[in-house]
PDB file of C-alpha atoms in Angstrom:
ATOM      1  CA  MET A   1      44.671   2.650 -93.728  1.00  0.00           C
ATOM      2  CA  VAL A   2      46.977   5.661 -94.067  1.00  0.00           C
ATOM      3  CA  LEU A   3      45.487   7.206 -90.938  1.00  0.00           C
ATOM      4  CA  GLN A   4      45.893   3.955 -89.042  1.00  0.00           C
ATOM      5  CA  THR A   5      49.533   3.624 -90.131  1.00  0.00           C
ATOM      6  CA  LEU A   6      50.222   7.198 -89.111  1.00  0.00           C
ATOM      7  CA  ILE A   7      48.648   6.710 -85.705  1.00  0.00           C
ATOM      8  CA  ASN A   8      50.513   3.421 -85.230  1.00  0.00           C
ATOM      9  CA  ALA A   9      53.740   5.261 -85.934  1.00  0.00           C
ATOM     10  CA  LEU A  10      52.881   7.956 -83.425  1.00  0.00           C
ATOM     11  CA  TYR A  11      51.562   5.593 -80.781  1.00  0.00           C
ATOM     12  CA  SER A  12      53.911   4.776 -78.011  1.00  0.00           C
ATOM     13  CA  PRO A  13      52.764   3.846 -74.534  1.00  0.00           C
ATOM     14  CA  ASN A  14      56.191   4.963 -73.347  1.00  0.00           C
ATOM     15  CA  VAL A  15      55.320   8.536 -74.192  1.00  0.00           C
ATOM     16  CA  TRP A  16      52.602   8.374 -71.605  1.00  0.00           C
ATOM     17  CA  GLN A  17      54.727   6.466 -69.135  1.00  0.00           C
ATOM     18  CA  ASP A  18      57.514   8.983 -69.462  1.00  0.00           C
ATOM     19  CA  ARG A  19      55.063  11.678 -68.450  1.00  0.00           C
ATOM     20  CA  LEU A  20      55.774  13.643 -71.587  1.00  0.00           C
ATOM     21  CA  VAL A  21      52.481  15.411 -70.994  1.00  0.00           C
ATOM     22  CA  ASP A  22      53.799  16.634 -67.645  1.00  0.00           C
ATOM     23  CA  GLU A  23      56.867  18.070 -69.294  1.00  0.00           C
ATOM     24  CA  LEU A  24      55.070  19.665 -72.232  1.00  0.00           C
ATOM     25  CA  GLY A  25      52.244  20.862 -70.018  1.00  0.00           C
ATOM     26  CA  LEU A  26      54.668  22.488 -67.655  1.00  0.00           C
ATOM     27  CA  LEU A  27      56.383  24.097 -70.626  1.00  0.00           C
ATOM     28  CA  VAL A  28      53.076  25.524 -71.882  1.00  0.00           C
ATOM     29  CA  VAL A  29      52.164  26.951 -68.478  1.00  0.00           C
ATOM     30  CA  VAL A  30      55.675  28.302 -67.937  1.00  0.00           C
ATOM     31  CA  GLY A  31      55.443  29.862 -71.427  1.00  0.00           C
ATOM     32  CA  GLY A  32      52.301  31.720 -70.373  1.00  0.00           C
ATOM     33  CA  VAL A  33      53.884  32.861 -67.117  1.00  0.00           C
ATOM     34  CA  VAL A  34      57.058  34.000 -68.909  1.00  0.00           C
ATOM     35  CA  ALA A  35      54.949  35.989 -71.394  1.00  0.00           C
ATOM     36  CA  VAL A  36      53.192  37.909 -68.633  1.00  0.00           C
ATOM     37  CA  VAL A  37      56.462  38.450 -66.742  1.00  0.00           C
ATOM     38  CA  ILE A  38      58.046  39.936 -69.891  1.00  0.00           C
ATOM     39  CA  HIS A  39      55.039  42.190 -70.325  1.00  0.00           C
ATOM     40  CA  PHE A  40      55.181  43.211 -66.673  1.00  0.00           C
ATOM     41  CA  VAL A  41      58.912  44.001 -66.788  1.00  0.00           C
ATOM     42  CA  VAL A  42      58.689  46.004 -70.020  1.00  0.00           C
ATOM     43  CA  ARG A  43      55.696  47.951 -68.722  1.00  0.00           C
ATOM     44  CA  HIS A  44      57.457  48.546 -65.408  1.00  0.00           C
ATOM     45  CA  ILE A  45      60.549  49.920 -67.149  1.00  0.00           C
ATOM     46  CA  ARG A  46      58.503  52.036 -69.534  1.00  0.00           C
ATOM     47  CA  PRO A  47      54.927  52.833 -68.511  1.00  0.00           C
ATOM     48  CA  PRO A  48      52.315  53.077 -71.303  1.00  0.00           C
ATOM     49  CA  ILE A  49      52.914  56.187 -73.384  1.00  0.00           C
ATOM     50  CA  LYS A  50      49.201  56.883 -73.545  1.00  0.00           C
ATOM     51  CA  GLU A  51      49.317  57.965 -69.920  1.00  0.00           C
ATOM     52  CA  GLU A  52      51.359  60.974 -71.084  1.00  0.00           C
ATOM     53  CA  HIS A  53      48.581  62.295 -73.305  1.00  0.00           C
TER      54      HIS A  53
ATOM     55  CA  MET B   1      27.773  64.914 -58.261  1.00  0.00           C
ATOM     56  CA  MET B   2      27.457  61.322 -59.371  1.00  0.00           C
ATOM     57  CA  GLU B   3      30.112  60.079 -61.728  1.00  0.00           C
ATOM     58  CA  GLU B   4      28.855  59.464 -65.257  1.00  0.00           C
ATOM     59  CA  ARG B   5      28.909  55.778 -66.137  1.00  0.00           C
ATOM     60  CA  VAL B   6      29.030  53.660 -69.281  1.00  0.00           C
ATOM     61  CA  GLN B   7      27.648  50.130 -69.191  1.00  0.00           C
ATOM     62  CA  ARG B   8      30.153  47.502 -70.289  1.00  0.00           C
ATOM     63  CA  TYR B   9      28.536  44.201 -69.307  1.00  0.00           C
ATOM     64  CA  ASP B  10      24.909  43.462 -68.522  1.00  0.00           C
ATOM     65  CA  ILE B  11      23.922  41.245 -65.611  1.00  0.00           C
ATOM     66  CA  VAL B  12      23.605  38.124 -67.782  1.00  0.00           C
ATOM     67  CA  GLN B  13      27.089  38.542 -69.247  1.00  0.00           C
ATOM     68  CA  ARG B  14      28.583  39.073 -65.794  1.00  0.00           C
ATOM     69  CA  ALA B  15      26.780  36.045 -64.377  1.00  0.00           C
ATOM     70  CA  TYR B  16      28.068  33.950 -67.295  1.00  0.00           C
ATOM     71  CA  HIS B  17      31.629  35.110 -66.714  1.00  0.00           C
ATOM     72  CA  TRP B  18      31.648  34.123 -63.031  1.00  0.00           C
ATOM     73  CA  VAL B  19      29.789  30.837 -63.584  1.00  0.00           C
ATOM     74  CA  ASN B  20      32.451  30.085 -66.183  1.00  0.00           C
ATOM     75  CA  LEU B  21      35.224  30.814 -63.712  1.00  0.00           C
ATOM     76  CA  ALA B  22      33.633  28.686 -60.986  1.00  0.00           C
ATOM     77  CA  ALA B  23      33.170  25.760 -63.388  1.00  0.00           C
ATOM     78  CA  LEU B  24      36.730  26.099 -64.718  1.00  0.00           C
ATOM     79  CA  LEU B  25      38.236  26.172 -61.230  1.00  0.00           C
ATOM     80  CA  LEU B  26      36.238  23.088 -60.234  1.00  0.00           C
ATOM     81  CA  LEU B  27      37.292  21.334 -63.448  1.00  0.00           C
ATOM     82  CA  LEU B  28      40.901  22.280 -62.923  1.00  0.00           C
ATOM     83  CA  TRP B  29      40.952  21.103 -59.322  1.00  0.00           C
ATOM     84  CA  THR B  30      39.167  17.797 -60.004  1.00  0.00           C
ATOM     85  CA  GLY B  31      40.940  17.284 -63.349  1.00  0.00           C
ATOM     86  CA  LEU B  32      44.410  17.719 -61.890  1.00  0.00           C
ATOM     87  CA  THR B  33      43.428  15.390 -59.041  1.00  0.00           C
ATOM     88  CA  ILE B  34      42.343  12.719 -61.536  1.00  0.00           C
ATOM     89  CA  TYR B  35      45.545  13.391 -63.489  1.00  0.00           C
ATOM     90  CA  ASP B  36      47.406  12.809 -60.208  1.00  0.00           C
ATOM     91  CA  LEU B  37      49.515  15.930 -60.674  1.00  0.00           C
ATOM     92  CA  ASN B  38      53.080  15.236 -59.662  1.00  0.00           C
ATOM     93  CA  LEU B  39      55.231  18.244 -58.788  1.00  0.00           C
ATOM     94  CA  LEU B  40      58.789  17.058 -58.195  1.00  0.00           C
ATOM     95  CA  GLY B  41      57.579  13.928 -56.464  1.00  0.00           C
ATOM     96  CA  VAL B  42      54.853  15.680 -54.466  1.00  0.00           C
ATOM     97  CA  LYS B  43      51.196  14.989 -55.296  1.00  0.00           C
ATOM     98  CA  PRO B  44      49.431  17.837 -53.496  1.00  0.00           C
ATOM     99  CA  LEU B  45      45.967  17.452 -55.035  1.00  0.00           C
ATOM    100  CA  SER B  46      45.713  13.695 -54.546  1.00  0.00           C
ATOM    101  CA  ALA B  47      46.908  14.119 -50.959  1.00  0.00           C
ATOM    102  CA  PHE B  48      44.333  16.871 -50.383  1.00  0.00           C
ATOM    103  CA  ALA B  49      41.505  14.741 -51.833  1.00  0.00           C
ATOM    104  CA  ALA B  50      42.556  11.749 -49.735  1.00  0.00           C
ATOM    105  CA  ALA B  51      42.645  13.902 -46.591  1.00  0.00           C
ATOM    106  CA  VAL B  52      39.286  15.579 -47.213  1.00  0.00           C
ATOM    107  CA  ILE B  53      37.271  12.802 -48.883  1.00  0.00           C
ATOM    108  CA  GLY B  54      39.128   9.648 -47.858  1.00  0.00           C
ATOM    109  CA  GLU B  55      41.287   7.118 -49.655  1.00  0.00           C
ATOM    110  CA  VAL B  56      38.551   6.295 -52.202  1.00  0.00           C
ATOM    111  CA  TYR B  57      38.157   9.828 -53.509  1.00  0.00           C
ATOM    112  CA  THR B  58      38.102   9.130 -57.246  1.00  0.00           C
ATOM    113  CA  PRO B  59      34.329   8.480 -57.736  1.00  0.00           C
ATOM    114  CA  LEU B  60      33.308  11.745 -56.064  1.00  0.00           C
ATOM    115  CA  ILE B  61      36.033  13.740 -57.824  1.00  0.00           C
ATOM    116  CA  PHE B  62      34.876  12.283 -61.156  1.00  0.00           C
ATOM    117  CA  GLU B  63      31.265  13.223 -60.394  1.00  0.00           C
ATOM    118  CA  ILE B  64      32.235  16.815 -59.604  1.00  0.00           C
ATOM    119  CA  HIS B  65      34.363  16.932 -62.770  1.00  0.00           C
ATOM    120  CA  ARG B  66      31.462  15.650 -64.857  1.00  0.00           C
ATOM    121  CA  TYR B  67      28.880  18.080 -63.461  1.00  0.00           C
ATOM    122  CA  ALA B  68      31.258  21.030 -63.680  1.00  0.00           C
ATOM    123  CA  ALA B  69      31.866  20.099 -67.338  1.00  0.00           C
ATOM    124  CA  PHE B  70      28.121  20.150 -67.984  1.00  0.00           C
ATOM    125  CA  VAL B  71      27.850  23.540 -66.288  1.00  0.00           C
ATOM    126  CA  LEU B  72      30.747  24.894 -68.380  1.00  0.00           C
ATOM    127  CA  LEU B  73      29.438  23.571 -71.703  1.00  0.00           C
ATOM    128  CA  GLY B  74      25.813  24.430 -70.880  1.00  0.00           C
ATOM    129  CA  ALA B  75      26.841  27.958 -69.953  1.00  0.00           C
ATOM    130  CA  LEU B  76      28.883  28.155 -73.165  1.00  0.00           C
ATOM    131  CA  MET B  77      25.820  27.265 -75.232  1.00  0.00           C
ATOM    132  CA  PHE B  78      23.815  29.831 -73.310  1.00  0.00           C
ATOM    133  CA  HIS B  79      26.552  32.434 -73.900  1.00  0.00           C
ATOM    134  CA  ILE B  80      26.508  31.784 -77.654  1.00  0.00           C
ATOM    135  CA  VAL B  81      22.706  31.993 -77.850  1.00  0.00           C
ATOM    136  CA  TYR B  82      22.502  35.062 -75.636  1.00  0.00           C
ATOM    137  CA  ASP B  83      25.321  37.122 -77.071  1.00  0.00           C
ATOM    138  CA  THR B  84      24.882  36.272 -80.739  1.00  0.00           C
ATOM    139  CA  GLY B  85      21.142  35.575 -80.876  1.00  0.00           C
ATOM    140  CA  ILE B  86      19.781  38.084 -78.384  1.00  0.00           C
ATOM    141  CA  ARG B  87      22.453  40.779 -78.102  1.00  0.00           C
ATOM    142  CA  GLY B  88      23.393  40.409 -81.777  1.00  0.00           C
ATOM    143  CA  VAL B  89      27.125  40.436 -81.085  1.00  0.00           C
ATOM    144  CA  PHE B  90      29.323  38.320 -83.318  1.00  0.00           C
ATOM    145  CA  TRP B  91      31.388  40.035 -86.013  1.00  0.00           C
ATOM    146  CA  SER B  92      32.640  42.719 -83.652  1.00  0.00           C
ATOM    147  CA  GLU B  93      34.210  39.945 -81.529  1.00  0.00           C
ATOM    148  CA  LEU B  94      36.419  38.786 -84.402  1.00  0.00           C
ATOM    149  CA  PRO B  95      39.654  40.661 -85.139  1.00  0.00           C
ATOM    150  CA  SER B  96      39.380  42.772 -88.289  1.00  0.00           C
ATOM    151  CA  ARG B  97      42.095  43.853 -90.732  1.00  0.00           C
ATOM    152  CA  ALA B  98      41.971  47.300 -89.170  1.00  0.00           C
ATOM    153  CA  ASP B  99      42.535  45.655 -85.784  1.00  0.00           C
ATOM    154  CA  PHE B 100      45.660  43.866 -86.988  1.00  0.00           C
ATOM    155  CA  ARG B 101      47.031  47.011 -88.644  1.00  0.00           C
ATOM    156  CA  ALA B 102      46.435  48.940 -85.454  1.00  0.00           C
ATOM    157  CA  GLN B 103      47.963  46.141 -83.402  1.00  0.00           C
ATOM    158  CA  ASN B 104      51.310  46.823 -85.106  1.00  0.00           C
ATOM    159  CA  ILE B 105      51.168  50.359 -83.748  1.00  0.00           C
ATOM    160  CA  THR B 106      50.385  49.022 -80.286  1.00  0.00           C
ATOM    161  CA  ALA B 107      53.348  46.627 -80.527  1.00  0.00           C
ATOM    162  CA  LYS B 108      55.687  49.456 -81.586  1.00  0.00           C
ATOM    163  CA  ASN B 109      54.400  51.567 -78.722  1.00  0.00           C
ATOM    164  CA  PHE B 110      54.952  48.672 -76.316  1.00  0.00           C
ATOM    165  CA  LEU B 111      58.538  48.253 -77.511  1.00  0.00           C
ATOM    166  CA  GLY B 112      59.181  52.000 -77.267  1.00  0.00           C
ATOM    167  CA  LEU B 113      59.598  52.392 -81.048  1.00  0.00           C
ATOM    168  CA  SER B 114      56.682  54.755 -81.519  1.00  0.00           C
ATOM    169  CA  LYS B 115      54.716  57.225 -79.450  1.00  0.00           C
ATOM    170  CA  GLU B 116      51.603  56.652 -81.515  1.00  0.00           C
ATOM    171  CA  TYR B 117      49.081  54.473 -79.814  1.00  0.00           C
ATOM    172  CA  VAL B 118      45.687  53.034 -80.483  1.00  0.00           C
ATOM    173  CA  LYS B 119      42.363  53.180 -78.723  1.00  0.00           C
ATOM    174  CA  PHE B 120      40.439  50.052 -79.606  1.00  0.00           C
ATOM    175  CA  PRO B 121      36.691  49.611 -79.344  1.00  0.00           C
ATOM    176  CA  LYS B 122      35.497  47.340 -76.533  1.00  0.00           C
ATOM    177  CA  TYR B 123      38.200  44.698 -77.094  1.00  0.00           C
ATOM    178  CA  ASN B 124      41.694  44.806 -78.573  1.00  0.00           C
ATOM    179  CA  PRO B 125      42.883  42.111 -81.029  1.00  0.00           C
ATOM    180  CA  GLY B 126      44.802  40.315 -78.274  1.00  0.00           C
ATOM    181  CA  GLN B 127      41.603  39.924 -76.288  1.00  0.00           C
ATOM    182  CA  LYS B 128      39.712  38.820 -79.384  1.00  0.00           C
ATOM    183  CA  MET B 129      42.369  36.214 -80.211  1.00  0.00           C
ATOM    184  CA  LEU B 130      42.311  34.979 -76.627  1.00  0.00           C
ATOM    185  CA  HIS B 131      38.536  34.689 -76.842  1.00  0.00           C
ATOM    186  CA  ILE B 132      38.834  32.574 -79.995  1.00  0.00           C
ATOM    187  CA  GLY B 133      41.552  30.515 -78.283  1.00  0.00           C
ATOM    188  CA  PHE B 134      39.330  29.931 -75.267  1.00  0.00           C
ATOM    189  CA  ALA B 135      36.468  28.861 -77.532  1.00  0.00           C
ATOM    190  CA  ALA B 136      38.637  26.414 -79.476  1.00  0.00           C
ATOM    191  CA  VAL B 137      40.324  24.950 -76.411  1.00  0.00           C
ATOM    192  CA  VAL B 138      37.106  24.613 -74.398  1.00  0.00           C
ATOM    193  CA  LEU B 139      35.379  22.883 -77.322  1.00  0.00           C
ATOM    194  CA  LEU B 140      38.298  20.495 -77.866  1.00  0.00           C
ATOM    195  CA  VAL B 141      38.748  19.792 -74.167  1.00  0.00           C
ATOM    196  CA  GLY B 142      34.987  19.191 -73.982  1.00  0.00           C
ATOM    197  CA  ALA B 143      34.977  16.854 -76.996  1.00  0.00           C
ATOM    198  CA  THR B 144      37.992  14.881 -75.772  1.00  0.00           C
ATOM    199  CA  GLY B 145      36.463  14.787 -72.286  1.00  0.00           C
ATOM    200  CA  PHE B 146      33.307  13.209 -73.697  1.00  0.00           C
ATOM    201  CA  MET B 147      35.428  10.727 -75.631  1.00  0.00           C
ATOM    202  CA  LEU B 148      37.182   9.701 -72.430  1.00  0.00           C
ATOM    203  CA  SER B 149      33.854   8.962 -70.767  1.00  0.00           C
ATOM    204  CA  ALA B 150      32.179   5.634 -71.549  1.00  0.00           C
ATOM    205  CA  ASN B 151      28.765   7.207 -70.968  1.00  0.00           C
ATOM    206  CA  TYR B 152      29.185  10.192 -73.254  1.00  0.00           C
ATOM    207  CA  ARG B 153      31.471   8.865 -75.966  1.00  0.00           C
ATOM    208  CA  TRP B 154      28.517   8.689 -78.353  1.00  0.00           C
ATOM    209  CA  LEU B 155      28.351  12.495 -78.352  1.00  0.00           C
ATOM    210  CA  VAL B 156      31.498  12.590 -80.513  1.00  0.00           C
ATOM    211  CA  PRO B 157      30.655  10.240 -83.391  1.00  0.00           C
ATOM    212  CA  ILE B 158      33.955   9.248 -84.951  1.00  0.00           C
ATOM    213  CA  TRP B 159      33.315   5.490 -85.162  1.00  0.00           C
ATOM    214  CA  TRP B 160      33.350   5.736 -88.954  1.00  0.00           C
ATOM    215  CA  LEU B 161      37.097   6.488 -88.833  1.00  0.00           C
ATOM    216  CA  ASN B 162      37.589   2.888 -87.671  1.00  0.00           C
ATOM    217  CA  ILE B 163      40.576   3.676 -85.481  1.00  0.00           C
ATOM    218  CA  ASP B 164      41.776   1.178 -82.914  1.00  0.00           C
ATOM    219  CA  PHE B 165      40.182   2.144 -79.609  1.00  0.00           C
ATOM    220  CA  ASP B 166      43.343   1.999 -77.500  1.00  0.00           C
ATOM    221  CA  LEU B 167      45.231   4.281 -79.864  1.00  0.00           C
ATOM    222  CA  LEU B 168      42.371   6.711 -79.984  1.00  0.00           C
ATOM    223  CA  PHE B 169      41.980   6.699 -76.221  1.00  0.00           C
ATOM    224  CA  PHE B 170      45.699   7.314 -75.797  1.00  0.00           C
ATOM    225  CA  TRP B 171      45.777  10.377 -78.042  1.00  0.00           C
ATOM    226  CA  VAL B 172      42.461  11.706 -76.844  1.00  0.00           C
ATOM    227  CA  ARG B 173      43.790  11.596 -73.301  1.00  0.00           C
ATOM    228  CA  ILE B 174      47.022  13.372 -74.237  1.00  0.00           C
ATOM    229  CA  THR B 175      45.085  16.025 -76.156  1.00  0.00           C
ATOM    230  CA  HIS B 176      42.698  16.536 -73.223  1.00  0.00           C
ATOM    231  CA  ASP B 177      45.594  16.933 -70.801  1.00  0.00           C
ATOM    232  CA  LEU B 178      47.784  19.151 -72.963  1.00  0.00           C
ATOM    233  CA  LEU B 179      44.905  21.449 -73.839  1.00  0.00           C
ATOM    234  CA  THR B 180      44.146  21.736 -70.137  1.00  0.00           C
ATOM    235  CA  PHE B 181      47.636  23.111 -69.605  1.00  0.00           C
ATOM    236  CA  ALA B 182      47.105  25.484 -72.534  1.00  0.00           C
ATOM    237  CA  LEU B 183      43.872  26.610 -70.871  1.00  0.00           C
ATOM    238  CA  VAL B 184      45.735  27.248 -67.622  1.00  0.00           C
ATOM    239  CA  ALA B 185      48.299  29.383 -69.483  1.00  0.00           C
ATOM    240  CA  MET B 186      45.493  31.346 -71.156  1.00  0.00           C
ATOM    241  CA  VAL B 187      43.719  31.905 -67.844  1.00  0.00           C
ATOM    242  CA  VAL B 188      47.007  33.125 -66.321  1.00  0.00           C
ATOM    243  CA  MET B 189      47.372  35.684 -69.134  1.00  0.00           C
ATOM    244  CA  HIS B 190      43.730  36.736 -68.896  1.00  0.00           C
ATOM    245  CA  PHE B 191      44.018  37.181 -65.126  1.00  0.00           C
ATOM    246  CA  TYR B 192      47.272  39.135 -65.393  1.00  0.00           C
ATOM    247  CA  PHE B 193      45.820  41.668 -67.832  1.00  0.00           C
ATOM    248  CA  ALA B 194      42.578  41.871 -65.868  1.00  0.00           C
ATOM    249  CA  VAL B 195      44.264  42.868 -62.615  1.00  0.00           C
ATOM    250  CA  ARG B 196      46.814  45.299 -64.053  1.00  0.00           C
ATOM    251  CA  LYS B 197      46.362  48.732 -62.546  1.00  0.00           C
ATOM    252  CA  GLU B 198      45.410  50.477 -65.787  1.00  0.00           C
ATOM    253  CA  ASN B 199      42.770  47.807 -66.458  1.00  0.00           C
ATOM    254  CA  TRP B 200      41.365  47.787 -62.938  1.00  0.00           C
ATOM    255  CA  PRO B 201      38.171  49.730 -63.854  1.00  0.00           C
ATOM    256  CA  THR B 202      37.491  47.204 -66.637  1.00  0.00           C
ATOM    257  CA  PHE B 203      37.986  44.374 -64.159  1.00  0.00           C
ATOM    258  CA  LYS B 204      35.583  46.011 -61.715  1.00  0.00           C
ATOM    259  CA  SER B 205      33.043  46.367 -64.524  1.00  0.00           C
ATOM    260  CA  MET B 206      32.839  42.557 -64.642  1.00  0.00           C
ATOM    261  CA  VAL B 207      31.304  42.845 -61.164  1.00  0.00           C
ATOM    262  CA  ALA B 208      29.485  46.184 -61.278  1.00  0.00           C
ATOM    263  CA  GLY B 209      28.751  46.238 -65.007  1.00  0.00           C
ATOM    264  CA  TRP B 210      29.975  49.796 -65.705  1.00  0.00           C
ATOM    265  CA  VAL B 211      33.101  51.902 -66.073  1.00  0.00           C
ATOM    266  CA  PRO B 212      33.385  55.650 -65.434  1.00  0.00           C
ATOM    267  CA  LYS B 213      32.652  57.630 -68.605  1.00  0.00           C
ATOM    268  CA  SER B 214      35.992  59.445 -68.286  1.00  0.00           C
ATOM    269  CA  TYR B 215      37.829  56.099 -68.257  1.00  0.00           C
ATOM    270  CA  GLN B 216      35.834  54.842 -71.233  1.00  0.00           C
ATOM    271  CA  GLU B 217      36.685  57.943 -73.253  1.00  0.00           C
ATOM    272  CA  LYS B 218      40.351  57.851 -72.307  1.00  0.00           C
ATOM    273  CA  HIS B 219      40.974  54.174 -73.050  1.00  0.00           C
ATOM    274  CA  PHE B 220      38.478  53.115 -75.723  1.00  0.00           C
ATOM    275  CA  ALA B 221      37.564  54.209 -79.247  1.00  0.00           C
ATOM    276  CA  ALA B 222      34.288  56.066 -79.601  1.00  0.00           C
ATOM    277  CA  GLY B 223      33.215  54.109 -82.693  1.00  0.00           C
ATOM    278  CA  GLU B 224      33.509  50.568 -84.011  1.00  0.00           C
ATOM    279  CA  GLU B 225      36.963  51.050 -85.554  1.00  0.00           C
ATOM    280  CA  PRO B 226      40.336  51.406 -83.817  1.00  0.00           C
ATOM    281  CA  GLU B 227      41.298  55.046 -83.281  1.00  0.00           C
ATOM    282  CA  ILE B 228      44.944  55.884 -83.940  1.00  0.00           C
ATOM    283  CA  ILE B 229      46.196  58.578 -81.592  1.00  0.00           C
ATOM    284  CA  PRO B 230      49.180  60.451 -83.020  1.00  0.00           C
ATOM    285  CA  ALA B 231      52.370  60.865 -81.019  1.00  0.00           C
ATOM    286  CA  PRO B 232      52.317  63.958 -78.798  1.00  0.00           C
ATOM    287  CA  ASP B 233      54.503  66.776 -80.123  1.00  0.00           C
ATOM    288  CA  GLU B 234      57.979  66.888 -78.685  1.00  0.00           C
ATOM    289  CA  GLY B 235      58.193  69.364 -75.843  1.00  0.00           C
ATOM    290  CA  ASP B 236      54.516  68.974 -74.911  1.00  0.00           C
TER     291      ASP B 236
END
């Protein structure tokens, strides 16, 4: 009953129609790409210190 | 003189890795075609499928998606049995407290706050977390994939929850799709670290199975625990 009410509240066909998944999905993938770009830039500016040993 | 080598992956582990990649790429291609990926009004995958297969491409694309999913999940089961049951590897693949403590040093080193650094055993905590993430996402994408299929829905027995089918189908579909994007992001990160110059020998070991002993000693801990390497003295 509680579960059903909760799901009813969250259920909206418009979410699907509005391609929310596209937007969120793109955000997730862009997040991953941004993370590796940040890593790449930081490493490019300052190579790993262990190489100095 | 032949370079001394250290084995990193045996032939079975390497075969699993590349079968996994092949299955994932097939799933991604067919999945995004079924999803009808729309990039700013362009639908490249649907257009490609229509050009190669014909206007009625969906049944074949679905078949490929289904078989690739069985390959991926079958290989996953094999991987679990082989690496835990036969090779006896399990606990060392989970991040330990020592790993997390050492990871702070790695983070400080990365940000230029410390010249200490850490040599981890075979995998660092980031890799171990990614491995756990892959496991969770693949299992959830697999379960939701089965739930989306009329033929295999029975494999995920949740009928006792008594949830309206349409609602369930709606959220299962969204979960399946969103986790796919998460999987893509994880694969991007995995690929990036794999092909970085300093990791190149490790990447090659996923083909050849070994790394040079000198590389192993320079980049990895000798034992099972992370090795903290003190900062070099100033002026060295």
